[in-house]
Short mmCIF file of C-alpha atoms and ligand atoms in Angstrom, two decimals:
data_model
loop_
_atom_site.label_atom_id
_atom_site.label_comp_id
_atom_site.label_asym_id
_atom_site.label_seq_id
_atom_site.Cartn_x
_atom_site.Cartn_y
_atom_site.Cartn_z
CA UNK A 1 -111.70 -2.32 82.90
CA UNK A 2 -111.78 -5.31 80.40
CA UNK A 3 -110.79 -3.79 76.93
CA UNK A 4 -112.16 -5.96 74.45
CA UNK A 5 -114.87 -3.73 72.90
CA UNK A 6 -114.66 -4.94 69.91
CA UNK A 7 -114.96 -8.63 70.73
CA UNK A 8 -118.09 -7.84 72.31
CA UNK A 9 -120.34 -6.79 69.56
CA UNK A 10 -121.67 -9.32 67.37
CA UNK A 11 -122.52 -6.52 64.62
CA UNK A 12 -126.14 -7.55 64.68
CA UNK A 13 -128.10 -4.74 66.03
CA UNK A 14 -129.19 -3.22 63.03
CA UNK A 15 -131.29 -6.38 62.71
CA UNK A 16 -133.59 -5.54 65.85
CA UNK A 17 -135.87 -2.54 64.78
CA UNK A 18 -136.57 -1.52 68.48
CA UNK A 19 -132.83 -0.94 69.24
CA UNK A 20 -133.50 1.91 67.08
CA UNK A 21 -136.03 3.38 69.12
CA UNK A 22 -136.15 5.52 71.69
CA UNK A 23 -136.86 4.99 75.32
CA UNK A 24 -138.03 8.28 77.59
CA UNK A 25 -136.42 9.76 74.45
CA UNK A 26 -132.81 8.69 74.96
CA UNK A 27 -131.24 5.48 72.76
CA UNK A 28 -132.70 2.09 74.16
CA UNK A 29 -130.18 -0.10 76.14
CA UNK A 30 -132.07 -3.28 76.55
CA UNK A 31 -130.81 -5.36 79.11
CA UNK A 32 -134.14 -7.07 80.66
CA UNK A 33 -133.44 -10.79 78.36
CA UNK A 34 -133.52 -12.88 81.43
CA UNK A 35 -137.69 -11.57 80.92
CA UNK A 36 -137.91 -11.52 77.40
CA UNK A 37 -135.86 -11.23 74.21
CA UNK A 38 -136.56 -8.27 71.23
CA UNK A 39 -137.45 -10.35 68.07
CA UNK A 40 -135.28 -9.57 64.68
CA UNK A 41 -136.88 -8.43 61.75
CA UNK A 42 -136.64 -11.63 60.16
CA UNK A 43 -139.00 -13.17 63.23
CA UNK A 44 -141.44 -10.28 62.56
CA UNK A 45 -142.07 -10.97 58.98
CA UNK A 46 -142.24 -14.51 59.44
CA UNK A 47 -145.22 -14.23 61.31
CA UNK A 48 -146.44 -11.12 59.52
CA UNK A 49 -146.09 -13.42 56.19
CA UNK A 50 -148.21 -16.21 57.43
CA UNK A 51 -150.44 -13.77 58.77
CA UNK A 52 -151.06 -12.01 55.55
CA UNK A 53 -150.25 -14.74 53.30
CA UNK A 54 -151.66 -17.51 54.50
CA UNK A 55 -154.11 -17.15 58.09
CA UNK A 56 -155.44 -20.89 57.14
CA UNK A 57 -155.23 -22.94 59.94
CA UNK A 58 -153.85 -26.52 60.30
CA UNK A 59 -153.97 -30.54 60.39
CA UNK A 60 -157.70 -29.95 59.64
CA UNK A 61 -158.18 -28.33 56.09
CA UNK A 62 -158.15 -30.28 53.05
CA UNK A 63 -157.38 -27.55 51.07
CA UNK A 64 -153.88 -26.19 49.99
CA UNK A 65 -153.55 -23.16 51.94
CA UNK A 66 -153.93 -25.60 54.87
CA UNK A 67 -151.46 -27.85 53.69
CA UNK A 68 -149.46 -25.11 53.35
CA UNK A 69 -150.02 -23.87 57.33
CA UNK A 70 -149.78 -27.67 58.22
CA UNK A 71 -146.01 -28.11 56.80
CA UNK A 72 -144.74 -24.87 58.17
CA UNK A 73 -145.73 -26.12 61.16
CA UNK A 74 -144.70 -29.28 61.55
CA UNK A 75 -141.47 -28.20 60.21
CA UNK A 76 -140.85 -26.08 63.54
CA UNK A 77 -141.25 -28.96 65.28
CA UNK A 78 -139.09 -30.50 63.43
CA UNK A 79 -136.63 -27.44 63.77
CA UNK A 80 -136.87 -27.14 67.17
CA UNK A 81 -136.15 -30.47 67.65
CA UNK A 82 -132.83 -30.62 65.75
CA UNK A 83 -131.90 -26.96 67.58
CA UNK A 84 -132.07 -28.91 71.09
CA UNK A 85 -130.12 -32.03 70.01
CA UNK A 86 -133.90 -33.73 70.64
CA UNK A 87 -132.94 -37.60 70.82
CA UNK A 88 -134.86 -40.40 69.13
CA UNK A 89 -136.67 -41.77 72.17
CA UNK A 90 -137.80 -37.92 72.69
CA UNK A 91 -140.44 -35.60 72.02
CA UNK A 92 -140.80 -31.72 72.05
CA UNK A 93 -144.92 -30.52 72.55
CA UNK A 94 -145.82 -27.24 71.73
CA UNK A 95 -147.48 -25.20 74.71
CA UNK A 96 -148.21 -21.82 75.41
CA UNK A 97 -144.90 -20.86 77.50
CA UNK A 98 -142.14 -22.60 79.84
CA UNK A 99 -145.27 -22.28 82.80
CA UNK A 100 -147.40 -24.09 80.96
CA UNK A 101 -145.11 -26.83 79.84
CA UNK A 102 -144.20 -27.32 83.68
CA UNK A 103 -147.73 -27.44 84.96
CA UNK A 104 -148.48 -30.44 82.20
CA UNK A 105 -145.31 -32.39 83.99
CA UNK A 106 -147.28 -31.51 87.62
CA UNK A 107 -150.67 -32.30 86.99
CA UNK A 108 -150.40 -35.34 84.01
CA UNK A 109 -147.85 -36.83 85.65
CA UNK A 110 -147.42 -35.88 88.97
CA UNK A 111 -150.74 -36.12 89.68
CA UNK A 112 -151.05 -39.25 88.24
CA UNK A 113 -148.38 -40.82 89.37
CA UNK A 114 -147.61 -39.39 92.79
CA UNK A 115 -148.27 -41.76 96.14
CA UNK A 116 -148.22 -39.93 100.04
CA UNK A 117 -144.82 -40.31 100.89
CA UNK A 118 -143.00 -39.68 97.69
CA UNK A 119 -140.44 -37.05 97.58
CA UNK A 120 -140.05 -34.39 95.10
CA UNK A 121 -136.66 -32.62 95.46
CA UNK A 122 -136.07 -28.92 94.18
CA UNK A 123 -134.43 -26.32 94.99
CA UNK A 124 -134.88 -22.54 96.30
CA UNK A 125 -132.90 -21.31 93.72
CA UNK A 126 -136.04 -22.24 91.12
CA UNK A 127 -138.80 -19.62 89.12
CA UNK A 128 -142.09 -20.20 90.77
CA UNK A 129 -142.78 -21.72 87.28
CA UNK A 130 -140.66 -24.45 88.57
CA UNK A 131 -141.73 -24.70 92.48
CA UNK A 132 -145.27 -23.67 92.57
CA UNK A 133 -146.48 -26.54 90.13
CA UNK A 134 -144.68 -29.36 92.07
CA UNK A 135 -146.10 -27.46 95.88
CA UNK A 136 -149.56 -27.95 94.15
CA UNK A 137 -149.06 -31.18 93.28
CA UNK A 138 -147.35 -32.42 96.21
CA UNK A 139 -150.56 -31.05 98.19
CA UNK A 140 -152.65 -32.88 96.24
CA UNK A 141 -151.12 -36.28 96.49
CA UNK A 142 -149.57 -36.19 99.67
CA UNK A 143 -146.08 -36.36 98.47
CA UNK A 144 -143.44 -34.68 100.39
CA UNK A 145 -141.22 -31.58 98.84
CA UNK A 146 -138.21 -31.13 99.52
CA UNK A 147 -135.35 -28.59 98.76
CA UNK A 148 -131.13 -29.48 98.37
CA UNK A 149 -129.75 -27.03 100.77
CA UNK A 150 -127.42 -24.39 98.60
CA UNK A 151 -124.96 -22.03 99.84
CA UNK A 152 -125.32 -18.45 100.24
CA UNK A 153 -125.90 -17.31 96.69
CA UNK A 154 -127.69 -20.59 95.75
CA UNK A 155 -124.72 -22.49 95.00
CA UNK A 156 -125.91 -25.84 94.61
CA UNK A 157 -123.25 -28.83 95.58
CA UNK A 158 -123.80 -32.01 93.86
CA UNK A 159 -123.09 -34.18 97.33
CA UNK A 160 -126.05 -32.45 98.85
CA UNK A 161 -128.07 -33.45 95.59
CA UNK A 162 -127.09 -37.21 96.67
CA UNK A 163 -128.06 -36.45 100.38
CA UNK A 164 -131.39 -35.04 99.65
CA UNK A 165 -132.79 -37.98 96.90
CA UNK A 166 -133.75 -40.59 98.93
CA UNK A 167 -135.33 -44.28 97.76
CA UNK A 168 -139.30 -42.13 97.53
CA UNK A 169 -137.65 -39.78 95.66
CA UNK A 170 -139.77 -39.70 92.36
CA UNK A 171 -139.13 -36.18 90.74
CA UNK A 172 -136.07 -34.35 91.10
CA UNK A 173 -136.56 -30.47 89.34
CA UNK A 174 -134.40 -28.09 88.94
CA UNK A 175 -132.97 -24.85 86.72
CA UNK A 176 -130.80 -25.22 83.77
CA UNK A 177 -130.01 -21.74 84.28
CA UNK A 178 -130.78 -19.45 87.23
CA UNK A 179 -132.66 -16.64 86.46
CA UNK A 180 -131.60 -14.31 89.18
CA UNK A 181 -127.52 -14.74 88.98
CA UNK A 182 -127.11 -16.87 85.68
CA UNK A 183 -125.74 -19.98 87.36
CA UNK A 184 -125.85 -23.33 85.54
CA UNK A 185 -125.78 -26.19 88.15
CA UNK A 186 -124.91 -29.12 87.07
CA UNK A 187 -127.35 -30.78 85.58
CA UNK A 188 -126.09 -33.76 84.04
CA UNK A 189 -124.80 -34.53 87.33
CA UNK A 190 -127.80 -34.26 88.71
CA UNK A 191 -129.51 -36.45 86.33
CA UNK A 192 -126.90 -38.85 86.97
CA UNK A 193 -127.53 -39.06 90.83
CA UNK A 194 -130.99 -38.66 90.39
CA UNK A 195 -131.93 -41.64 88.13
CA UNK A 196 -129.28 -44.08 89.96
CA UNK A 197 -132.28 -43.29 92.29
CA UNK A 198 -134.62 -44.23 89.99
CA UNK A 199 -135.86 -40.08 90.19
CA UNK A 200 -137.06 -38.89 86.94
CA UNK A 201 -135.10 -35.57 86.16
CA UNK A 202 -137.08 -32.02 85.25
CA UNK A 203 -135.02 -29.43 83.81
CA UNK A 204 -136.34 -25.78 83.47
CA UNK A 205 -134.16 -24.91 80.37
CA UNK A 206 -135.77 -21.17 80.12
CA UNK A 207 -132.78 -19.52 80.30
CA UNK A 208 -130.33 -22.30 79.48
CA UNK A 209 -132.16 -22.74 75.85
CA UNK A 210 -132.26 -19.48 75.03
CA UNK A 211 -128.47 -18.59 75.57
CA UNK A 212 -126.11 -21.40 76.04
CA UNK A 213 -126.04 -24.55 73.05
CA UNK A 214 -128.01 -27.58 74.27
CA UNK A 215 -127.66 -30.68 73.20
CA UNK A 216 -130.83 -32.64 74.99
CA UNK A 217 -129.35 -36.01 74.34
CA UNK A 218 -126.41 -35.17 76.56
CA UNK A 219 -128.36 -33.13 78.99
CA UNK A 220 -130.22 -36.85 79.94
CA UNK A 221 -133.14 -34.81 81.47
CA UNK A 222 -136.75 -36.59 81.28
CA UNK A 223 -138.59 -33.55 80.95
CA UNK A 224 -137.04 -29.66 80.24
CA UNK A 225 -138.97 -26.71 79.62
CA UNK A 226 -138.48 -23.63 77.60
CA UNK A 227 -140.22 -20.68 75.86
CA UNK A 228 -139.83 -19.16 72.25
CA UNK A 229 -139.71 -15.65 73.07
CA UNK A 230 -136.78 -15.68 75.44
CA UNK A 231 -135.10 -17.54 72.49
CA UNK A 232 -136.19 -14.34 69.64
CA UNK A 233 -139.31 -16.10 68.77
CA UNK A 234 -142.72 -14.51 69.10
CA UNK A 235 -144.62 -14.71 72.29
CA UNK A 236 -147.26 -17.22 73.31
CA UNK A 237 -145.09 -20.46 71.99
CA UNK A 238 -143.71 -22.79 74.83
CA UNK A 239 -141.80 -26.31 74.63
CA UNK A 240 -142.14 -29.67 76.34
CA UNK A 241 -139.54 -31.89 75.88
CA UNK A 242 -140.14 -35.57 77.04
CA UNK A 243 -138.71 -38.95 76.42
CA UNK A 244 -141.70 -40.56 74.25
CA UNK A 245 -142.47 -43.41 77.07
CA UNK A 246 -143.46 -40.98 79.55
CA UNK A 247 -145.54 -38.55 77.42
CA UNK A 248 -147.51 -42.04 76.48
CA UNK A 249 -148.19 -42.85 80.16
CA UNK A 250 -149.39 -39.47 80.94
CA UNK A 251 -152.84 -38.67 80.23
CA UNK A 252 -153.83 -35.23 78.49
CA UNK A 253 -153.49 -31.84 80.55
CA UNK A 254 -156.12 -30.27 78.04
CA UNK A 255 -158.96 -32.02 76.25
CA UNK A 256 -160.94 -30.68 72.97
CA UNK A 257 -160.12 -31.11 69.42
CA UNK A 258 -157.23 -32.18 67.18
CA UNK A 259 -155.70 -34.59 69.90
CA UNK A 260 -158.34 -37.38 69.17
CA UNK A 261 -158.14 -40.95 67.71
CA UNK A 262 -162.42 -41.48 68.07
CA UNK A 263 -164.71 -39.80 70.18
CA UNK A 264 -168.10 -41.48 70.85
CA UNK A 265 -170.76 -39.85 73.23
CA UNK A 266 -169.20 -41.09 76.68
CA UNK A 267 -165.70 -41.37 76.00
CA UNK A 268 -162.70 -40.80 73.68
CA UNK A 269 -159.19 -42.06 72.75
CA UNK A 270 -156.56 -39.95 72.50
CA UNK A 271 -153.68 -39.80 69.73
CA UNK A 272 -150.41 -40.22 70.62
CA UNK A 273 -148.09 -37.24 71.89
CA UNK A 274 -147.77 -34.89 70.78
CA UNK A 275 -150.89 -34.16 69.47
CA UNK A 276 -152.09 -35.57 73.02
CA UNK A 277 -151.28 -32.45 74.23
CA UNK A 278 -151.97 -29.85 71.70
CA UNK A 279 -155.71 -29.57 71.65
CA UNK A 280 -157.44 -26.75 69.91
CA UNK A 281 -156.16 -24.20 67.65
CA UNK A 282 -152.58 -23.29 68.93
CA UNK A 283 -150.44 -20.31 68.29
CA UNK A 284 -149.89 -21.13 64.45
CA UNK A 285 -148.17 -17.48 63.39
CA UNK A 286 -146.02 -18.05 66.31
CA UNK A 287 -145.05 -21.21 66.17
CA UNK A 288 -143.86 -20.87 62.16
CA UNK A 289 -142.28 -17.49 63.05
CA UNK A 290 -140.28 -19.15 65.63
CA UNK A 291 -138.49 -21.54 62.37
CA UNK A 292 -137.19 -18.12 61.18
CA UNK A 293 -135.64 -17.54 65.32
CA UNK A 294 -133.93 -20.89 65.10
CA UNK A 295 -132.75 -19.84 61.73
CA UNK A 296 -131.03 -16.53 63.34
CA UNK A 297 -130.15 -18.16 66.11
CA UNK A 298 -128.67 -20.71 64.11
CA UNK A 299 -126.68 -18.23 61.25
CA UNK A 300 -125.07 -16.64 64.48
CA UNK A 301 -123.89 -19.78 66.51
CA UNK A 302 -125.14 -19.91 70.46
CA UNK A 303 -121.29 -20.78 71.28
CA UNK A 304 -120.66 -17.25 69.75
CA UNK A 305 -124.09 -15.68 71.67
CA UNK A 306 -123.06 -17.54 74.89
CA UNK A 307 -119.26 -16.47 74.57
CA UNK A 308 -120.23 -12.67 74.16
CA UNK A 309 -122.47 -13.19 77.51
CA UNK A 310 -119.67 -14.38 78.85
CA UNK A 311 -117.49 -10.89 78.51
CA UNK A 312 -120.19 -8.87 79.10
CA UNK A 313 -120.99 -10.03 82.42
CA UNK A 314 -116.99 -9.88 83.20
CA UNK A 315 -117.25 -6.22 81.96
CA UNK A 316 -120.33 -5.68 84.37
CA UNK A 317 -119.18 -7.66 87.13
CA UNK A 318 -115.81 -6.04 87.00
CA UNK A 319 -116.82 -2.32 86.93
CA UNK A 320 -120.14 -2.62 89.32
CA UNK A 321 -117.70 -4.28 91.72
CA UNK A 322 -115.57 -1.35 91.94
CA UNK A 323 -118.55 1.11 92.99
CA UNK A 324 -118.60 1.15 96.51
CA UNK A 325 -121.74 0.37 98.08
CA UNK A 326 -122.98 -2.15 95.52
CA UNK A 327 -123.20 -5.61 96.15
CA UNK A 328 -123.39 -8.20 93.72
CA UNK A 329 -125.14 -11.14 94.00
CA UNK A 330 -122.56 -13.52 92.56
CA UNK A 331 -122.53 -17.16 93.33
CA UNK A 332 -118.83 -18.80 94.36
CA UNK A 333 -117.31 -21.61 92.24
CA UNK A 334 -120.37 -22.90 90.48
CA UNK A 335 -118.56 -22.99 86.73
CA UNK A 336 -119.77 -21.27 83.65
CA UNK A 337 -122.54 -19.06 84.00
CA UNK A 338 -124.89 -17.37 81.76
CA UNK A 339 -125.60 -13.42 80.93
CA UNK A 340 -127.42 -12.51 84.41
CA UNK A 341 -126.08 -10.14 86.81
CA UNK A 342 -128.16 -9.29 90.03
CA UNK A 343 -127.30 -6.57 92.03
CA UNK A 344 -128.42 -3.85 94.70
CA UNK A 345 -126.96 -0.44 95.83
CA UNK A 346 -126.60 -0.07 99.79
CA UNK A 347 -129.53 2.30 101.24
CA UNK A 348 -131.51 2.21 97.74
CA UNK A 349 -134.49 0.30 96.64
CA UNK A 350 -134.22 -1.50 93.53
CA UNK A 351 -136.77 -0.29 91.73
CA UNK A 352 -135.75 2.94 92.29
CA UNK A 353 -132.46 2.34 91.10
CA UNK A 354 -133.94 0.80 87.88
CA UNK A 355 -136.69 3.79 87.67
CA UNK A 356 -133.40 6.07 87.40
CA UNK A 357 -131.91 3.78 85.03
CA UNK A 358 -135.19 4.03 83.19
CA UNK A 359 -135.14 7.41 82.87
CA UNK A 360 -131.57 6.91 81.33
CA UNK A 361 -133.10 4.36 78.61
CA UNK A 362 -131.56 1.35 80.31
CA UNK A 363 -134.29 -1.07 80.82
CA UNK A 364 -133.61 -3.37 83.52
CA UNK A 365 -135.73 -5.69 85.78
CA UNK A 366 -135.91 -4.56 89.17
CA UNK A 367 -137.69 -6.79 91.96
CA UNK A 368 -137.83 -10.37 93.00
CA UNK A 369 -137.78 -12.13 89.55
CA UNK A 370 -140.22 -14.68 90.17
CA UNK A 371 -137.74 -16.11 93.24
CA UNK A 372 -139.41 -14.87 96.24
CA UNK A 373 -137.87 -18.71 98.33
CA UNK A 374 -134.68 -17.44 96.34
CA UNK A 375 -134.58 -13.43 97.53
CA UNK A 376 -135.45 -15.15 101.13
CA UNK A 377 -132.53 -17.08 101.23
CA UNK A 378 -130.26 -14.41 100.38
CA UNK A 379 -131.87 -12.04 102.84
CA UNK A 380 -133.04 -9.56 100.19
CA UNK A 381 -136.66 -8.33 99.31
CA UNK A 382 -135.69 -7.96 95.76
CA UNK A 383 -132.36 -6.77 93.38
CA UNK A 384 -131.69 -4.95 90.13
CA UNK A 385 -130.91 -7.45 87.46
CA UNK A 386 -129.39 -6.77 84.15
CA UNK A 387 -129.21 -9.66 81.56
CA UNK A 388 -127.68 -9.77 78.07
CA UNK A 389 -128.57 -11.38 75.19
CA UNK A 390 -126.55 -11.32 71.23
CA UNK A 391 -127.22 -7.65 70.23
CA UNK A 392 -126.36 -6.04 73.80
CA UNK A 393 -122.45 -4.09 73.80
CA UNK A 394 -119.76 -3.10 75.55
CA UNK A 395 -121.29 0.24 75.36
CA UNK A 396 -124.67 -1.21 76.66
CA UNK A 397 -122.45 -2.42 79.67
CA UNK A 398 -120.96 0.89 80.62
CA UNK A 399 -124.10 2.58 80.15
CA UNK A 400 -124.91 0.62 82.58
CA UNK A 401 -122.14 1.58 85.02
CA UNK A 402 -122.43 4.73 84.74
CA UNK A 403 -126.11 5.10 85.21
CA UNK A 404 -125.80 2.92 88.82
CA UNK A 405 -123.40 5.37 89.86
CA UNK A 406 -125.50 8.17 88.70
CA UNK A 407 -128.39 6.71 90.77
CA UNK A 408 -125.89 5.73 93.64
CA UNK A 409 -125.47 10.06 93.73
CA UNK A 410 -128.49 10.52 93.21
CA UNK A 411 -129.73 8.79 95.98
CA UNK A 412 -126.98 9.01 98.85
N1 PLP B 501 -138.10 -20.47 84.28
C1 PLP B 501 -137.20 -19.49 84.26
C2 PLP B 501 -135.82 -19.75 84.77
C3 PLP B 501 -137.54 -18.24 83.75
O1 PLP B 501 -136.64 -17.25 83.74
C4 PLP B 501 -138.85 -18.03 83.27
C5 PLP B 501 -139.27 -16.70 82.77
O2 PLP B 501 -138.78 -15.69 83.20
C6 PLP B 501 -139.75 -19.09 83.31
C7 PLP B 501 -139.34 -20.30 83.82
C8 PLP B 501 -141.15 -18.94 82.79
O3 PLP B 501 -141.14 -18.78 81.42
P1 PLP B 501 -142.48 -18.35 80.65
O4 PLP B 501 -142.74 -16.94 81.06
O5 PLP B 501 -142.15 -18.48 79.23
O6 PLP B 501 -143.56 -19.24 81.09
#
């Protein structure tokens, strides 16, 4: 067993009110980030504050609570911009979640730009956030999809990446981060291959944003997606990050109010992005409460959060692999990879293996993970997955152990 318990507590539990709760009446080991993060207290009464404080909304009033509403605001953006390394020549849009972001890419640009023939290349190892969108729209326009074979546990080898973009090849999408075993292809290499093919480069930064630093200038993507609330922030906030040439030649996904230059009675011209694509009244409490996540985010470092991930999955990984009977799903050579361990116990369903860990307080996900083409290709209906995030322990960890072998008796 790895001894380094102390290096793998970042001390700041105490700022996360529901650690202090109980679950089914024991302590709460929370290891279920890869769905959602908790949010600090900070997080909480940022949005409580502008809830209570303020409530006006924005970009509309010309009075000073407004004003007030409108700078908060627009400082996120400006927040979340700097957080992601955001070049010049880019853009972040505020949407609902990482779904929504993706679906704009599909239908205002995809749609629009899309011929029959074209090829959009992903790969099995994606969310369905990050396949269904791109089926849709390949249906639509008669554009062909098509997958870069990967190895047994979705290990994706950047020579098959070449193989698979061909001279239609318009879109190439794929994870930052995978949400079932935490690996990080190599996405800059991607992007490389993919735009000497003149491909434009999607990158479904989910998990990658919320616990690994990201610097989107490097990264070279066209488009990446992420959500707030895997990243501490409040639900209900999602990002779309786009070089500023493409968001202009895309046309709206949404259309209403606030996004407007003129509107006469048959027709109307649109600001620029990203207003373009922020119509109506948008998650205002969220959005500002998500400055004070960046700010905690920030205090701590993600090279420390990321680093801590990285010894707590060595911890797991080590002492689940020594249980007989359990098989991790643990992809070969594929460099760093983030918090996320996927496993199943021989004999045993997973979600009655996390039902007994639930009973223990341990909340992990349990299931297919929004992967089905991903659990196909490893031959497995579903797994139990436990992912970490900056508050979660050495002690979380062995919990953990010791509650898969208690289910492992339990159910042999
Ligand atoms: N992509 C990945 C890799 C994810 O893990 C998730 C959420 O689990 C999503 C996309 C979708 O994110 P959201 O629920 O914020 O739309």
């Amino acid at each position: 067993m790895i001894d380094q318990v102390k290096d793998t507590d970042l001390g700041v539990r105490a700022d996360f009110p529901v650690l202090s709760r109980l679950m089914r009446g024991k302590p709460l080991v929370y290891l279920d980030n890869g769905a959602t993060s908790l949010k600090p207290q900070s997080v909480i009464d940022a949005e409580v504050a502008y809830l209570r404080d303020n409530g006006a909304t924005i970009h509309r009033g010309v009075y000073e609570f407004s004003e007030r509403a409108t700078t908060m605001y627009d400082d996120a953006r400006v927040r979340i911009k700097r957080f992601v390394g955001c070049p010049e020549d880019g853009e972040v849009v505020f949407t609902k979640s990482a779904t929504e972001s993706s679906n704009i890419i599909a239908r205002s640009w995809g749609a629009k730009f899309l011929r029959p023939g074209d090829r959009v290349v992903t790969t099995e190892i994606e969310h369905h956030a990050n396949i269904i969108p791109w089926q849709e729209v390949a249906r639509a326009t008669g554009a062909e999809l098509a997958f870069i074979p990967i190895g047994p546990r979705g290990e994706i080898d950047p020579g098959d990446v070449a193989r698979t973009i061909n001279d239609r090849t318009r879109i190439v999408a794929v994870t930052g981060m995978s949400n079932v075993t935490g690996a990080m292809p190599a996405v800059r290499e991607i992007a490389q291959i993919a735009h000497a093919a003149g491909a434009l480069v999607v990158v479904d930064g989910a998990q990658l944003v919320s616990h690994h630093p990201v610097n989107l200038a490097e990264l070279d993507a066209d488009f990446v997606i992420w959500s707030s609330h895997k990243m501490c922030g409040p639900t209900g906030v999602g990002f779309l990050y786009a070089r500023k040439c493409l968001l202009e030649q895309m046309d709206p996904f949404l259309y209403g109010g606030d996004m407007i230059v003129k509107v006469t009675k048959d027709r109307a011209t649109y600001a620029q992005a990203p207003e373009k694509f922020e119509p109506g009244t948008p998650n205002i409490s969220g959005v500002i409460a998500l400055t004070a996540a960046i700010d905690y985010l920030e205090a701590i470092g993600m090279d420390r959060i990321a680093d801590l991930e990285d010894r707590l999955l060595a911890r797991a990984e080590e002492a689940l692999g020594e249980i007989p009977g359990v098989t991790l799903y643990v992809p070969d050579s594929v460099g760093r990879r983030g918090g996320i361990l996927s496993f199943n116990v021989d004999g045993v369903h997973p979600h009655d293996v996390g039902s007994m860990l639930d009973s223990e307080g341990i909340a992990v996900r349990a299931g297919f993970h929004c992967a089905q083409p991903f659990m196909r290709h490893m031959g497995v209906g579903g797994t139990v997955r436990a992912s970490f995030y900056l508050y979660n322990t050495a002690a979380d960890v062995d919990a953990l152990v010791a509650g898969v072998r208690r289910a492992k008796e339990f159910f042999q």
